[in-house]
Amino acid sequence: MPPTLYLVRHAEAEHNIKHQFHIPDPVLTPRGRTQCRNLCKTFPHHSKIDLILSSPHRRASQTTLFAFSKILAQPEVRYLLVPNAQEVSAKPCDKGFPLDVLRDVEIPKLFKDEGLSFGVEKIDIELMEEGWNLKVCVEFLQIFFERHPWRQPYLLAGFQASHFYLLWLKDLQKDFYAPNHEAVQARAATLRAWLYQLEAQHVVLVTHGAFLHYLTEDGTVEDLKKGTAYSNCEFRIFTFKKESTAEDAHVVEFGKEKHDIETDSTILAELDAVRLFLSIYELFHEEDSWLNALRA
């Protein structure tokens, strides 16, 4: 029987304050830590959970450690880092550390002086792989276009003249962790299929606000007016649809309620970054097709 999922958006992190997207893999704010303590007190399903998962980003790991410490104190409950659950964009705040740095430096830091009843060995990195944090950085294009929108056609025209750039962009489009719409959709589908096949029956997954829209296929990516926004440290319960299979799995919210429209500027920026990459790729692809037609 497929598991019941308890999907959680991480608590407030440094980049959630004043659009500080330049901070590499940010940690939680004091307010975020308070949110975790509150969730730990109010989460009503501690006794059910038999597996805990999270994105490898530090803010997600901290949320997991602090909000679900009661569950993690049980030796039989595993805690796995899941690279497929990372956030969607290539901004510095969404690019994690190399695996060796994460394992040897950053994870131990998360435990320092926190008084947790379990040690660093609780975090299982079995699913992690080298290169999990490698994404194309289109941040310079996004900033330039935001500040100088009228120059966008001229800059793109210059890039279009470079055949090598077109080939490079196509390769990035195919990358599993690429920050574009199709790649994130595929990553979310892969994660759903994997979750569907788990033996555990009640699974917590701590992930990110923008990626949650892709994972749950709630329609917000296509229509920002959909009422599906997640607050920091909010959890919702999902089950798998009856027609799901190991190859094609989909979820539905349990006891679905109406939620707020997505207005979180951090999430909107993440979704914009993904759409920007896609629009640039499509524009270059059209130009490349036109050039190939002329060469034929």
Coordinates of C-alpha atoms in Angstrom, one line a residue:
M1 CA 0.0 0.0 0.0
P2 CA 1.5 3.4 -1.0
P3 CA 2.4 5.7 1.9
T4 CA 0.6 8.7 3.3
L5 CA 2.8 11.8 2.8
Y6 CA 3.2 14.7 5.2
L7 CA 4.6 17.4 3.0
V8 CA 6.3 20.3 4.8
R9 CA 7.6 23.6 3.6
H10 CA 10.8 24.6 5.4
A11 CA 10.8 27.2 8.2
E12 CA 11.8 30.8 7.5
A13 CA 15.4 31.1 6.3
E14 CA 17.7 34.1 5.7
H15 CA 16.9 34.4 2.0
N16 CA 13.2 34.8 2.8
I17 CA 14.0 38.2 4.3
K18 CA 14.3 41.1 1.9
H19 CA 15.0 38.9 -1.2
Q20 CA 18.5 37.9 -0.1
F21 CA 18.8 35.3 -2.8
H22 CA 22.6 35.8 -3.0
I23 CA 23.1 33.9 0.3
P24 CA 24.5 30.5 -0.5
D25 CA 22.3 27.7 0.9
P26 CA 20.9 29.9 3.7
V27 CA 20.1 28.7 7.3
L28 CA 17.0 29.4 9.4
T29 CA 16.3 32.8 11.0
P30 CA 15.5 33.0 14.7
R31 CA 11.9 33.3 13.7
G32 CA 12.3 30.1 11.6
R33 CA 13.6 28.3 14.6
T34 CA 10.6 29.4 16.6
Q35 CA 8.3 28.1 13.8
C36 CA 10.1 24.7 14.1
R37 CA 9.5 24.6 17.9
N38 CA 5.9 25.4 17.4
L39 CA 5.4 22.7 14.7
C40 CA 7.2 20.2 17.0
K41 CA 4.6 21.0 19.7
T42 CA 1.5 21.0 17.5
F43 CA 2.2 18.2 14.9
P44 CA -0.4 15.6 15.8
H45 CA 1.1 12.6 14.0
H46 CA 4.4 11.9 15.8
S47 CA 3.5 8.4 16.7
K48 CA 2.6 7.4 13.1
I49 CA 5.7 8.5 11.2
D50 CA 8.1 5.7 10.2
L51 CA 10.3 7.5 7.7
I52 CA 11.6 11.1 7.4
L53 CA 13.0 12.7 4.3
S54 CA 14.2 16.1 3.4
S55 CA 15.8 18.2 0.8
P56 CA 19.6 18.4 1.3
H57 CA 19.5 22.2 1.6
R58 CA 20.5 23.4 5.1
R59 CA 17.2 25.2 5.8
A60 CA 15.3 22.0 5.1
S61 CA 17.6 19.9 7.2
Q62 CA 17.4 22.3 10.1
T63 CA 13.6 22.3 9.9
T64 CA 13.6 18.5 10.0
L65 CA 16.0 18.3 12.9
F66 CA 14.2 20.9 15.0
A67 CA 10.5 20.2 14.1
F68 CA 10.7 16.4 14.1
S69 CA 13.3 15.8 16.8
K70 CA 10.9 13.7 18.8
I71 CA 10.5 11.3 15.9
L72 CA 14.2 11.3 15.0
A73 CA 15.1 10.3 18.6
Q74 CA 13.6 6.9 17.8
P75 CA 16.5 4.7 16.5
E76 CA 14.2 2.8 14.1
V77 CA 13.1 5.9 12.2
R78 CA 15.5 6.7 9.3
Y79 CA 16.2 10.2 8.1
L80 CA 17.3 10.4 4.4
L81 CA 18.5 13.4 2.4
V82 CA 16.8 13.4 -1.0
P83 CA 18.4 15.4 -3.7
N84 CA 15.3 15.2 -5.9
A85 CA 13.5 17.3 -3.4
Q86 CA 15.8 20.4 -3.7
E87 CA 14.4 23.8 -4.7
V88 CA 13.9 24.7 -8.3
S89 CA 16.1 27.6 -9.3
A90 CA 19.8 28.2 -9.9
K91 CA 20.0 31.1 -7.5
P92 CA 22.8 30.9 -4.9
C93 CA 20.2 30.3 -2.2
D94 CA 19.0 27.2 -4.1
K95 CA 22.5 25.7 -4.9
G96 CA 23.7 23.4 -2.2
F97 CA 27.3 22.5 -1.2
P98 CA 29.4 19.8 -2.9
L99 CA 28.7 16.4 -1.3
D100 CA 32.0 16.2 0.5
V101 CA 31.6 19.6 2.1
L102 CA 28.0 18.9 3.0
R103 CA 29.0 15.6 4.6
D104 CA 32.2 16.6 6.4
V105 CA 31.5 20.3 7.3
E106 CA 28.0 21.6 6.9
I107 CA 26.0 18.7 8.4
P108 CA 28.1 18.6 11.6
K109 CA 27.6 22.3 11.9
L110 CA 23.8 21.8 12.1
F111 CA 24.2 19.7 15.3
K112 CA 26.7 22.0 17.1
D113 CA 25.3 23.3 20.4
E114 CA 21.8 22.3 19.5
G115 CA 21.3 19.8 22.3
L116 CA 19.7 17.1 20.1
S117 CA 19.4 13.7 21.6
F118 CA 20.9 12.0 18.5
G119 CA 24.0 12.6 16.5
V120 CA 25.2 13.5 13.1
E121 CA 25.1 9.8 12.0
K122 CA 21.3 10.1 12.0
I123 CA 21.4 11.9 8.7
D124 CA 21.6 9.2 5.9
I125 CA 23.2 10.4 2.7
E126 CA 22.8 7.1 0.9
L127 CA 20.7 8.8 -1.9
M128 CA 23.1 11.7 -2.4
E129 CA 25.4 11.9 -5.4
E130 CA 28.3 14.0 -6.7
G131 CA 26.9 16.9 -8.8
W132 CA 23.6 17.1 -7.0
N133 CA 24.2 20.8 -6.5
L134 CA 25.3 21.7 -10.1
K135 CA 22.8 23.9 -11.9
V136 CA 23.3 26.4 -14.6
C137 CA 23.4 29.9 -13.3
V138 CA 21.2 32.3 -15.3
E139 CA 21.1 34.8 -12.4
F140 CA 23.1 37.4 -14.4
L141 CA 20.5 37.3 -17.2
Q142 CA 17.6 37.6 -14.8
I143 CA 19.1 40.6 -13.0
F144 CA 20.0 42.3 -16.3
F145 CA 16.5 41.8 -17.7
E146 CA 14.9 43.0 -14.6
R147 CA 16.9 46.2 -14.5
H148 CA 17.0 46.8 -18.3
P149 CA 14.0 45.1 -19.9
W150 CA 14.3 47.1 -23.0
R151 CA 17.8 45.7 -23.7
Q152 CA 16.6 42.1 -23.6
P153 CA 16.1 41.6 -27.4
Y154 CA 19.6 43.0 -28.1
L155 CA 21.3 40.9 -25.5
L156 CA 19.5 37.8 -26.7
A157 CA 20.4 38.6 -30.3
G158 CA 24.1 38.5 -29.3
F159 CA 23.8 35.2 -27.6
Q160 CA 21.8 33.8 -30.6
A161 CA 24.8 34.4 -32.8
S162 CA 26.9 31.9 -30.8
H163 CA 26.3 28.4 -32.0
F164 CA 28.4 27.0 -29.1
Y165 CA 26.1 28.8 -26.6
L166 CA 23.1 27.2 -28.2
L167 CA 24.7 23.7 -27.9
W168 CA 25.6 24.5 -24.3
L169 CA 22.0 25.6 -23.5
K170 CA 20.6 22.5 -25.0
D171 CA 22.8 20.3 -22.9
L172 CA 21.7 22.2 -19.8
Q173 CA 18.0 21.8 -20.8
K174 CA 18.5 18.0 -20.6
D175 CA 20.2 18.0 -17.1
F176 CA 18.2 16.3 -14.4
Y177 CA 18.6 19.2 -11.9
A178 CA 18.3 21.9 -14.5
P179 CA 16.3 25.0 -13.4
N180 CA 13.7 24.8 -16.2
H181 CA 10.1 23.9 -16.2
E182 CA 10.3 20.6 -18.0
A183 CA 13.3 19.4 -16.0
V184 CA 11.6 20.3 -12.7
Q185 CA 8.4 18.5 -13.8
A186 CA 10.4 15.4 -14.6
R187 CA 12.3 15.5 -11.3
A188 CA 9.0 15.9 -9.4
A189 CA 7.5 12.9 -11.3
T190 CA 10.6 10.8 -10.6
L191 CA 10.3 11.7 -6.9
R192 CA 6.5 10.8 -6.8
A193 CA 7.2 7.4 -8.4
W194 CA 9.9 6.7 -5.8
L195 CA 7.7 7.8 -2.9
Y196 CA 4.9 5.6 -4.2
Q197 CA 7.1 2.5 -3.9
L198 CA 8.3 3.1 -0.4
E199 CA 7.6 0.4 2.2
A200 CA 7.0 3.0 4.9
Q201 CA 3.4 3.9 5.5
H202 CA 3.7 7.4 7.0
V203 CA 6.4 9.6 5.5
V204 CA 7.4 13.2 6.3
L205 CA 9.1 15.1 3.5
V206 CA 10.5 18.5 4.2
T207 CA 11.0 20.5 1.0
H208 CA 10.5 23.9 -0.6
G209 CA 7.6 26.2 -1.5
A210 CA 8.1 26.4 -5.3
F211 CA 9.0 22.7 -5.6
L212 CA 5.9 21.7 -3.7
H213 CA 3.8 23.2 -6.5
Y214 CA 5.5 20.9 -9.0
L215 CA 5.4 17.8 -6.7
T216 CA 1.7 18.1 -5.9
E217 CA 0.8 19.3 -9.4
D218 CA -1.6 21.9 -7.9
G219 CA -1.8 24.1 -10.9
T220 CA 0.0 27.1 -9.4
V221 CA 2.9 26.9 -11.8
E222 CA 0.4 27.6 -14.7
D223 CA -1.9 29.9 -12.8
L224 CA -0.6 31.9 -9.8
K225 CA -4.2 32.6 -8.8
K226 CA -4.7 29.0 -7.7
G227 CA -5.2 28.9 -3.9
T228 CA -2.3 26.6 -3.0
A229 CA 0.3 28.7 -1.2
Y230 CA 2.4 27.2 1.6
S231 CA 3.5 29.2 4.6
N232 CA 6.9 28.6 6.2
C233 CA 6.8 25.4 8.3
E234 CA 3.2 24.5 7.1
F235 CA 2.4 20.8 6.6
R236 CA -0.3 19.2 4.6
I237 CA -1.3 15.5 4.2
F238 CA -1.4 13.8 0.8
T239 CA -2.3 10.4 -0.4
F240 CA -1.7 8.8 -3.8
K241 CA -4.5 8.8 -6.3
K242 CA -6.0 5.3 -6.9
E243 CA -4.9 5.3 -10.6
S244 CA -1.3 5.8 -9.6
T245 CA 1.3 3.3 -10.6
A246 CA 5.0 2.8 -10.0
E247 CA 5.7 4.5 -13.3
D248 CA 3.1 7.3 -13.1
A249 CA 2.2 8.4 -9.6
H250 CA 0.1 11.4 -8.6
V251 CA -1.0 12.8 -5.2
V252 CA -4.1 14.4 -3.8
E253 CA -4.5 16.4 -0.6
F254 CA -6.3 14.6 2.2
G255 CA -9.3 16.6 3.4
K256 CA -8.4 19.2 0.8
E257 CA -9.1 22.8 2.0
K258 CA -8.9 26.1 0.2
H259 CA -5.6 27.8 0.7
D260 CA -4.3 31.3 0.0
I261 CA -3.2 32.5 -3.4
E262 CA 0.6 32.3 -3.8
T263 CA 1.9 35.8 -3.0
D264 CA 5.2 34.9 -1.2
S265 CA 7.7 37.0 -3.1
T266 CA 10.4 34.3 -2.5
I267 CA 8.3 31.6 -4.2
L268 CA 7.2 33.9 -7.1
A269 CA 10.9 34.7 -7.7
E270 CA 11.7 31.0 -7.8
L271 CA 8.9 30.3 -10.3
D272 CA 10.0 33.3 -12.4
A273 CA 13.5 32.0 -12.6
V274 CA 12.3 28.7 -14.0
R275 CA 10.1 30.4 -16.5
L276 CA 12.9 32.7 -17.5
F277 CA 15.2 29.8 -18.3
L278 CA 12.5 28.2 -20.4
S279 CA 11.7 31.4 -22.3
I280 CA 15.4 31.9 -23.1
Y281 CA 15.8 28.3 -24.2
E282 CA 12.7 28.5 -26.4
L283 CA 13.8 31.7 -28.0
F284 CA 17.3 30.4 -28.8
H285 CA 15.8 27.1 -30.0
E286 CA 13.6 29.0 -32.5
E287 CA 16.6 31.0 -33.7
D288 CA 18.7 27.9 -34.0
S289 CA 16.0 26.2 -36.1
W290 CA 15.8 29.2 -38.3
L291 CA 19.6 29.2 -38.8
N292 CA 19.6 25.5 -39.6
A293 CA 16.9 26.1 -42.2
L294 CA 19.0 28.7 -43.9
R295 CA 22.1 26.4 -43.9
A296 CA 20.1 23.5 -45.5

